[in-house]
Structures are given as structure tokens and as C-alpha cells.
Coordinates of C-alpha atoms in Angstrom, one line a residue:
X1 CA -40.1 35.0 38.5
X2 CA -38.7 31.4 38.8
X3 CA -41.6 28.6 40.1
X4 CA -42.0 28.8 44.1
X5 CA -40.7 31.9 44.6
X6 CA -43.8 33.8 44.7
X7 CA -45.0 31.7 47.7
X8 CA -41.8 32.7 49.8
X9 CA -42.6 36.5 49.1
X10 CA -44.2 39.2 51.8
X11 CA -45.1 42.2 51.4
X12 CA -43.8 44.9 54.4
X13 CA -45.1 48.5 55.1
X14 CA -41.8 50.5 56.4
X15 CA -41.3 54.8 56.4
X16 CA -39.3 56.0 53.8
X17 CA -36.7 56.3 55.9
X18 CA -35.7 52.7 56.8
X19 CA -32.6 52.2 58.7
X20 CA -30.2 49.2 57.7
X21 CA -26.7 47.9 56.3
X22 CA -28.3 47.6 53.1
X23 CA -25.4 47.1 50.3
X24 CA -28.1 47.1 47.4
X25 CA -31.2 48.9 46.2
X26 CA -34.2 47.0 47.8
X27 CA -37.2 46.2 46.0
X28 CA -40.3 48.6 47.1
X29 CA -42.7 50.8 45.6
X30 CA -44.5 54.1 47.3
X31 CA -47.4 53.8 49.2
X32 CA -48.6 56.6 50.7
X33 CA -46.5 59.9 52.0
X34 CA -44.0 58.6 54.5
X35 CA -44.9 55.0 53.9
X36 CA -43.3 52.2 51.4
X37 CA -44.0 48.5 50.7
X38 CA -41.4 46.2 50.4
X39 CA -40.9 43.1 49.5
X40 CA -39.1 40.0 51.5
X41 CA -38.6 36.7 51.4
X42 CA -38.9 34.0 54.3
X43 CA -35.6 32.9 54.4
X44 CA -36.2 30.3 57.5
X45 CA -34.7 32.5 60.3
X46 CA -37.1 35.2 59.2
X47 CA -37.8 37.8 57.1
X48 CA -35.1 39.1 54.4
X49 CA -35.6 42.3 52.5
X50 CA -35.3 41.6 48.7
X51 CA -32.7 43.3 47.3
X52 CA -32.9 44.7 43.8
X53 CA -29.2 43.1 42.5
X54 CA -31.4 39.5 42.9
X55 CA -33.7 39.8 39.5
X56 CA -32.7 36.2 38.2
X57 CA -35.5 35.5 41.4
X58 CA -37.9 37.8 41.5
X59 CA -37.6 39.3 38.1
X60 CA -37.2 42.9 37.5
X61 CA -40.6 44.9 37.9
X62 CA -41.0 46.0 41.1
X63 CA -44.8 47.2 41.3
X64 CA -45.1 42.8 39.9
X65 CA -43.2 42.0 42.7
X66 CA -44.5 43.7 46.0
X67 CA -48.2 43.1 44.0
X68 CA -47.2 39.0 44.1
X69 CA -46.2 39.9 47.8
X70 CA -49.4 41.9 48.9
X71 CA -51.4 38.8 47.4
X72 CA -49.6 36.4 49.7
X73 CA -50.6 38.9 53.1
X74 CA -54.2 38.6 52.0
X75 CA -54.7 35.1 51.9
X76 CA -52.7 35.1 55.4
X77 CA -55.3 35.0 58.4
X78 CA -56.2 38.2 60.2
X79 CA -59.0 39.4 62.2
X80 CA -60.2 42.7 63.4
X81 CA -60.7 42.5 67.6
X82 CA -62.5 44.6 70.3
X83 CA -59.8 46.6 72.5
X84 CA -60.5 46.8 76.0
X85 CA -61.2 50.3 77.3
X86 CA -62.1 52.0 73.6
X87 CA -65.2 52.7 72.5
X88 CA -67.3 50.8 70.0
X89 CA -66.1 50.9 66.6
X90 CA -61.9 51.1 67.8
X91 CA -60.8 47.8 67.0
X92 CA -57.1 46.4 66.2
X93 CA -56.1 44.2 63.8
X94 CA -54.9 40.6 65.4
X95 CA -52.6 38.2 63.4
X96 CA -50.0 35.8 64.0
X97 CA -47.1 37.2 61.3
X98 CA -46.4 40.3 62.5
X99 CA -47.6 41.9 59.5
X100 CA -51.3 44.0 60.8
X101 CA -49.9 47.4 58.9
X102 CA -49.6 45.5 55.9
X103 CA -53.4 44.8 55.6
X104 CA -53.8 48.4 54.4
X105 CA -52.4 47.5 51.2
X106 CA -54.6 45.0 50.1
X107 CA -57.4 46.7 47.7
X108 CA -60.2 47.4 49.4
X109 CA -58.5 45.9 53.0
X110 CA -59.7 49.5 55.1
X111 CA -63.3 50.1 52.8
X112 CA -64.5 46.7 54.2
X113 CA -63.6 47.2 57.4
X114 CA -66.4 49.9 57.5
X115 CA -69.1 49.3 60.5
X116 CA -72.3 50.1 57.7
X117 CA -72.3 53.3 59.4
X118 CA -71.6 55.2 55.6
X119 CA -68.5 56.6 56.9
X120 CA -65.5 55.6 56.1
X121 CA -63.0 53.6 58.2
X122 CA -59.9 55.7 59.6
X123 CA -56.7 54.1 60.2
X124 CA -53.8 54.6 62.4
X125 CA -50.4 52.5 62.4
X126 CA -48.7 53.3 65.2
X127 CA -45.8 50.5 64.8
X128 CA -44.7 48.5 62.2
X129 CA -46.7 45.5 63.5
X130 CA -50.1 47.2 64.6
X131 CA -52.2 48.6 63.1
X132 CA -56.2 50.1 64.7
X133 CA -59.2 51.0 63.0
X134 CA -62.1 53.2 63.7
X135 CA -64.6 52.1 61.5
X136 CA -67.2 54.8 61.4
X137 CA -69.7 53.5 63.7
X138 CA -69.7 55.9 66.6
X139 CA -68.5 59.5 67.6
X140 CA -65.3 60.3 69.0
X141 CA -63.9 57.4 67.6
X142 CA -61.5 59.1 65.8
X143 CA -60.5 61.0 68.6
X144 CA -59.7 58.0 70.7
X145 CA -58.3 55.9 67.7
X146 CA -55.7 58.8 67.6
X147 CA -54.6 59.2 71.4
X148 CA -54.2 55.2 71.4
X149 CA -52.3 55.0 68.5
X150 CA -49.9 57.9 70.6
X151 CA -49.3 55.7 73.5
X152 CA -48.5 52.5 71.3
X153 CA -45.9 54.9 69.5
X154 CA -44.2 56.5 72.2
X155 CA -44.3 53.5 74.4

């Protein structure tokens, strides 16, 4: 990877299916079923897939690249936040880039977000640029995180 590059690079959680005129392989890795991580660049009018065909750039290793782009989204400002109307415990994720999904791929991003409770956080990503939590600290969170992830989808 040539010097600087890494600091232009972002990592973005997309289905498997993603739509696009795509004339080259893009760089991305599995994530989980349905979900891949992708990396792009900030070209100045916003973000650019990276395309595999570019490896004088990036370099060749995919998995190296979208982990240099996941390690840019964690040192990138987010905060969990109440949502009016859901119970305790159902919180969103709030940032400025766009890029809330993409906090689940940062190691241990969805174990910390745990309420102490001793169960473990649930996610839902409803859109490619939210993403809610219920993090184990009261019944029927679940539930809820679940029916308002549904009317963020089909909305």
C-alpha cells in the first residue's frame, strides 16, 4: 500500500447482492451470511468503491485492505443514543459519516455495547446507514428492537 493511502480508505457493510455498473472485481471480504465489507476510498465527492484492477494502491490482499479500512471507522466518532418511544436498553447508533452498520465490524464493537446485564447485545441493521442495538438490559427488547428495525426498512 503506497504512503497516505490507508488514511483515504473506509470500510462499508453492503448485502451480497450489491447493485452497480461495476466494470471490475471490487475489493471485499464476507462478513456474515448476506452481508460483505467493502472497501472505498474518499475520493472528494464521496465515497468510491475500490476496485480490485487498482493493486499498485491498495496492494493485493483483500482481508489487509478492508482490515486497514475497518481501523479507520473505529477511530471515526460514534455514539450509541436513547430513541424516543423504545424501551430502555434500544438504542441507535448516531454518527456523522453515514457509516452506523459498519461499527459491527470492529472487534468487539457489539460485546461492549452490552448494558452489564450478562446478556449479550442483539443487533439489527435495518439500512445501510443505521444500525440499533438492544443491549441486554431489559425484557422485550428484542422484540421491540425487531418491529423498529421493520419500519426503518420498509419505510
Amino acid at each position: 500500500m503506497i504512503d497516505g493511502a490507508a488514511d483515504a480508505l473506509f470500510a462499508l457493510l453492503r448485502p451480497t447482492v450489491y447493485e452497480g455498473p461495476f466494470a471490475a472485481p471490487l475489493v471485499r471480504v464476507p462478513f456474515l451470511p448476506l452481508l460483505y465489507l467493502y472497501a472505498a476510498v474518499d475520493d472528494g465527492d464521496g465515497l468510491a468503491l475500490v476496485r480490485a484492477t487498482d493493486p499498485e494502491r491498495f496492494g493485493n490482499d483483500h482481508r489487509a485492505i478492508v482490515a486497514t479500512a475497518i481501523a479507520a471507522i473505529a477511530s471515526r466518532d460514534a455514539e450509541l443514543a436513547s430513541i424516543e418511544g423504545a424501551p430502555r436498553g434500544v438504542v441507535q447508533v448516531v454518527c456523522s459519516d453515514g457509516l452506523a452498520a459498519t461499527r459491527l465490524a470492529i472487534p468487539g464493537w457489539l460485546r461492549d455495547t452490552s448494558g452489564g446485564s450478562g446478556r449479550p447485545s442483539v443487533c439489527a441493521v435495518p439500512t445501510r446507514s443505521s444500525c440499533l442495538v438492544a443491549t441486554g438490559g431489559s425484557d422485550g427488547e428484542v422484540e421491540a428492537l425487531i418491529a423498529m428495525a421493520y419500519e426503518l426498512w420498509i419505510d
